[in-house]
Short mmCIF file of C-alpha atoms in Angstrom, two decimals:
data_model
loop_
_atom_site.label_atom_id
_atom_site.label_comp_id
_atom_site.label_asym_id
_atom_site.label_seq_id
_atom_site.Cartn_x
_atom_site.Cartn_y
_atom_site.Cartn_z
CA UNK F 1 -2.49 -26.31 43.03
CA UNK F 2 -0.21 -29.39 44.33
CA UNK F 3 -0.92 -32.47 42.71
CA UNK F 4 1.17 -35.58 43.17
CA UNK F 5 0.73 -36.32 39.74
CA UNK F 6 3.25 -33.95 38.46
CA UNK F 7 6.24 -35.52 41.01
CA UNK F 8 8.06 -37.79 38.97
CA UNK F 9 10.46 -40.76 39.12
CA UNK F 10 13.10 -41.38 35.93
CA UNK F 11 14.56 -44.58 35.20
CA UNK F 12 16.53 -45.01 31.42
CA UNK F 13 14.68 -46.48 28.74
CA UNK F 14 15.03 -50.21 27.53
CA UNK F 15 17.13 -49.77 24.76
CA UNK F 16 19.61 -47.11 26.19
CA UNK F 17 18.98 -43.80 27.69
CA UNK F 18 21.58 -41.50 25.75
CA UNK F 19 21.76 -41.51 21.86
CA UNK F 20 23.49 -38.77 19.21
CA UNK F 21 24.46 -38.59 15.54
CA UNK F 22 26.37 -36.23 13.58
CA UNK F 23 24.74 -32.49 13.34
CA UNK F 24 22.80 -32.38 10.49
CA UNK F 25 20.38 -29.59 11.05
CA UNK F 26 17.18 -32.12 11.79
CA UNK F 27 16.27 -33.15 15.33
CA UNK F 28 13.82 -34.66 17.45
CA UNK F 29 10.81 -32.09 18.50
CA UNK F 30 8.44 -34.31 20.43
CA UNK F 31 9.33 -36.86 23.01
CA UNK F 32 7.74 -40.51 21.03
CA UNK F 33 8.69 -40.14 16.93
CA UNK F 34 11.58 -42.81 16.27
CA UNK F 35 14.85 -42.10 15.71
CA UNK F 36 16.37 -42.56 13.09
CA UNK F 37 18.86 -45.51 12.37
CA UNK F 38 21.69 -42.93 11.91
CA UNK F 39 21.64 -42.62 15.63
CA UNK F 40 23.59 -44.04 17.72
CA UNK F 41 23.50 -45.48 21.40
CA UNK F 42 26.07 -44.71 24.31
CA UNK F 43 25.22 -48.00 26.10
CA UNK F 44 25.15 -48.88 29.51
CA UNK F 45 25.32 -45.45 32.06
CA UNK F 46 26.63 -45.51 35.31
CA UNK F 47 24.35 -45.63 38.38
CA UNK F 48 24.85 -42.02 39.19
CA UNK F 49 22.50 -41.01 35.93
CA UNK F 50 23.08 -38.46 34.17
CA UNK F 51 23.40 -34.93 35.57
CA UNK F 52 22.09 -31.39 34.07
CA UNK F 53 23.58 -28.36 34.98
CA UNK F 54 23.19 -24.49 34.10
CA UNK F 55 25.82 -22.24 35.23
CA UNK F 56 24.89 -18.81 35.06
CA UNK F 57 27.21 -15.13 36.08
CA UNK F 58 25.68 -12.00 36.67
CA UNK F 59 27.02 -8.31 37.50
CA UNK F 60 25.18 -6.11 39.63
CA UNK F 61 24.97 -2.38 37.97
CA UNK F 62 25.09 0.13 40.89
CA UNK F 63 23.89 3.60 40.79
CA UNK F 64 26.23 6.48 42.01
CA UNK F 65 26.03 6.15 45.88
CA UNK F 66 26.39 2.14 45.75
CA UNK F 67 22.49 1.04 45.38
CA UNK F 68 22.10 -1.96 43.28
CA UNK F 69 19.89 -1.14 40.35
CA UNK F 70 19.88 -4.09 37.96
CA UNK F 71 21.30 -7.35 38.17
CA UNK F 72 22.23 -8.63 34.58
CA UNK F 73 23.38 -11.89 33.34
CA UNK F 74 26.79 -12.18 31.79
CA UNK F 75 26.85 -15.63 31.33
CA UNK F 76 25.04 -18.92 30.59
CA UNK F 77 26.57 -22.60 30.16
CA UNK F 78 24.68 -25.68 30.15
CA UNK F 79 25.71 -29.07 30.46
CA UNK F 80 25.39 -32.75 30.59
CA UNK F 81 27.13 -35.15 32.31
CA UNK F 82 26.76 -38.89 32.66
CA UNK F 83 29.49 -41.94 32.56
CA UNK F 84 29.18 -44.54 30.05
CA UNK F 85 30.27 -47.73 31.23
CA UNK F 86 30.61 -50.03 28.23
CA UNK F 87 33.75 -49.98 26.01
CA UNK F 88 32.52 -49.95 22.12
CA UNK F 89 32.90 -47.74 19.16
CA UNK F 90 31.07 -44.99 20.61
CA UNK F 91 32.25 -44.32 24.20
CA UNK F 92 35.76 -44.90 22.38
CA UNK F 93 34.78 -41.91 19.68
CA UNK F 94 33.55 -39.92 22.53
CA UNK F 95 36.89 -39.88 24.25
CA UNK F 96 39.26 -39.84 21.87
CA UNK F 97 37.07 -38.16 18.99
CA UNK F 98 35.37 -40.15 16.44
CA UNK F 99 38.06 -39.47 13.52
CA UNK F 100 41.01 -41.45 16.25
CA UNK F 101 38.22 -44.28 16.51
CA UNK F 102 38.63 -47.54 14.18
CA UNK F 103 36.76 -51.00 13.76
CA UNK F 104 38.46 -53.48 11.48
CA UNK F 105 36.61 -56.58 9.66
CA UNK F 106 37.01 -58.35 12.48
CA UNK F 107 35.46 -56.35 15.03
CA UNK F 108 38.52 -54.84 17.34
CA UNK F 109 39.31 -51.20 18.03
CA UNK F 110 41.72 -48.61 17.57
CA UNK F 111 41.94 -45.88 19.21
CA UNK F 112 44.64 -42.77 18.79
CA UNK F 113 44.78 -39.92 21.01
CA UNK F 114 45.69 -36.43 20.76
CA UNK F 115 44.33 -32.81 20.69
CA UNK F 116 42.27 -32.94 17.95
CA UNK F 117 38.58 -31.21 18.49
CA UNK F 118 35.32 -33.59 18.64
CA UNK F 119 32.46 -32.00 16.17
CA UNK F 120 29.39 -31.22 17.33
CA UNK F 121 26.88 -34.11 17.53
CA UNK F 122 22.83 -33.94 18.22
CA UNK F 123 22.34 -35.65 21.40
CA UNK F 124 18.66 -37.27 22.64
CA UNK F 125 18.72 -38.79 26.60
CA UNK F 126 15.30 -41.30 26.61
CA UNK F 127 13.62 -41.25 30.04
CA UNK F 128 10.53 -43.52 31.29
CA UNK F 129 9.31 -42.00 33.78
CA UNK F 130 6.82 -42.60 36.78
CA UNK F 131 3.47 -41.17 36.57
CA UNK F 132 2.52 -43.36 33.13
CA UNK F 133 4.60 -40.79 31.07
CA UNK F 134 8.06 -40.17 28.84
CA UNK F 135 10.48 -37.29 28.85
CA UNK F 136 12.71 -36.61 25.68
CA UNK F 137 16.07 -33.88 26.49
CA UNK F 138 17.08 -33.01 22.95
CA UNK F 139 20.38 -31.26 22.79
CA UNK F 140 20.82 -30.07 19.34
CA UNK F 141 24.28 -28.58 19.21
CA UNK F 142 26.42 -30.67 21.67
CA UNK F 143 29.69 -30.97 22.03
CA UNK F 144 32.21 -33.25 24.42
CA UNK F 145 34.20 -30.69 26.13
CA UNK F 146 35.58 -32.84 29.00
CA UNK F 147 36.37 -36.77 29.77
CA UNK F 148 36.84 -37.24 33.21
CA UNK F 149 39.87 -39.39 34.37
CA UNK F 150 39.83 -43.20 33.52
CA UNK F 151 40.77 -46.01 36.72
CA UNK F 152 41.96 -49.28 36.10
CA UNK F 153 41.34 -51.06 39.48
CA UNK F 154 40.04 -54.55 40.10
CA UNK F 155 36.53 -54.52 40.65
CA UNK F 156 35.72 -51.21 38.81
CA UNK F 157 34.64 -50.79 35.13
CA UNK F 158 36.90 -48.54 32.76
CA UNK F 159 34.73 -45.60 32.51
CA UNK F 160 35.16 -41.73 32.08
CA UNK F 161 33.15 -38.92 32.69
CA UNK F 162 31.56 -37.07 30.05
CA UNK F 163 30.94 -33.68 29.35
CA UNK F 164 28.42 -32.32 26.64
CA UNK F 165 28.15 -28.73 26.64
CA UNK F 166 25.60 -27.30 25.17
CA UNK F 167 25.93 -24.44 21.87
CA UNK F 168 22.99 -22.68 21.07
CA UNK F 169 21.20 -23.74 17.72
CA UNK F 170 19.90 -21.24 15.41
CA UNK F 171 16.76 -20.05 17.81
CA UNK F 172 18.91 -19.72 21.11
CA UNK F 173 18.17 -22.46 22.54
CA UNK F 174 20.51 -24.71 23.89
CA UNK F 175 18.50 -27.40 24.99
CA UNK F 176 14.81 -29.18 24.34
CA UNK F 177 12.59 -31.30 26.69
CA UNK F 178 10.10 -33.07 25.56
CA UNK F 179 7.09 -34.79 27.70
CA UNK F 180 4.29 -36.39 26.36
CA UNK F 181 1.93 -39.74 28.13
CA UNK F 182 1.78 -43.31 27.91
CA UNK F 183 -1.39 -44.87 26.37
CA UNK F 184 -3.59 -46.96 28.89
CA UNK F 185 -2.96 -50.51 29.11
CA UNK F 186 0.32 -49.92 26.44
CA UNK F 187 3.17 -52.42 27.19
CA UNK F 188 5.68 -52.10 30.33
CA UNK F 189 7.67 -49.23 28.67
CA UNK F 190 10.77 -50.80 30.45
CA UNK F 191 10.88 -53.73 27.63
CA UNK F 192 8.15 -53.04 25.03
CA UNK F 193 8.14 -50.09 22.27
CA UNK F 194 6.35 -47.39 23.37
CA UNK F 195 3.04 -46.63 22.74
CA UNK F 196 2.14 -42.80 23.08
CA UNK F 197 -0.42 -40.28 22.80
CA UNK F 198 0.86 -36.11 22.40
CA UNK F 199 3.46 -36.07 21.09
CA UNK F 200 4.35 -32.59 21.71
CA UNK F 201 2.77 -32.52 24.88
CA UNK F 202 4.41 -30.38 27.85
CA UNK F 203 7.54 -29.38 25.57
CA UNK F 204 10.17 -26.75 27.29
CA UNK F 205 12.75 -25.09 25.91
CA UNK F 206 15.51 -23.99 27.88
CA UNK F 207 15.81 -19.98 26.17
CA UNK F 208 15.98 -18.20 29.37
#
């Protein structure tokens, strides 16, 4: 049955909408428990979002005369892209890896670059959306594959694309998503804390 309920509207949430910490094994599995101070935020994201994707390949097994009979999957990639648009510690480490990244007592940055590989980091993207509810993507195993090209012109931030794509943790799964509802007459999500009922509620997992 239709219902205009389930037609939502995402906006980030106050705080920032895309956090991660190192891979430790322990993530997020409901969409409103707090995360933990070791995480940390990716700041300001461009106005285009941030942007899912699955890529999938299949191969079509034909029978002697040229039927079709099976279509199989050879392939599955999933990924996340979004544009951070501050310059601090983090979009720094996520561009140039966090081991070319240093702060010094004072508070200014370093940054080296060359080939070495970025580790894997658990990434969380916070969205408020319409409808009185809250959607949590958990991305246990992700790594920054690509960083789009950086412009310096007048009038533009310096900003890169980013590229998290998406291993598969010890179940499969490459990806979580969380949904659970705001409490009646809770504070405007946009600048309070939340306050939430089921947690758990609605979860996904992307296994297919």
């Amino acid at each position: 049955m239709e219902n205009i309920q389930n037609v939502f509207v995402g906006t980030p949430k106050a705080g920032g909408a895309i956090w991660s910490k190192a891979y430790d094994g322990v993530v997020p599995t409901d969409a409103i428990a707090p995360l933990g101070q070791e995480y940390e935020g990716h700041g300001y994201i461009s106005e285009d979002g941030i942007a899912n994707e699955v890529e999938t390949e299949t191969e079509d097994l034909k029978a002697y005369g040229g039927r079709v009979v099976k279509t199989v999957q050879t392939s599955r990639k999933e990924t996340y892209k979004f544009t951070p648009i501050e310059t601090n510690a983090r979009t720094l480490k996520d561009q140039y890896g966090d081991d070319n990244v240093t702060v010094n007592a004072q508070g200014n940055l370093r940054a080296v670059h060359n080939a070495k590989l970025r580790p894997a980091r658990t990434f969380v993207i916070e969205t408020v959306l319409s409808e009185n509810k809250v959607q949590r993507d958990v991305i246990p195993l992700g790594r920054i594959t690509e960083v789009g090209e950086k412009k310096y012109a007048s009038g533009s931030a310096l900003a890169s694309e980013i590229t998290v794509t998406c291993e598969e943790d010890a179940q499969g799964n490459t990806a979580y998503t969380y949904v659970a509802e705001i409490e009646a007459g809770s504070p405007d999500v946009a600048s309070e804390p939340l306050n939430v009922q089921g947690a758990g509620n609605g979860v996904t997992d992307d296994s297919e």
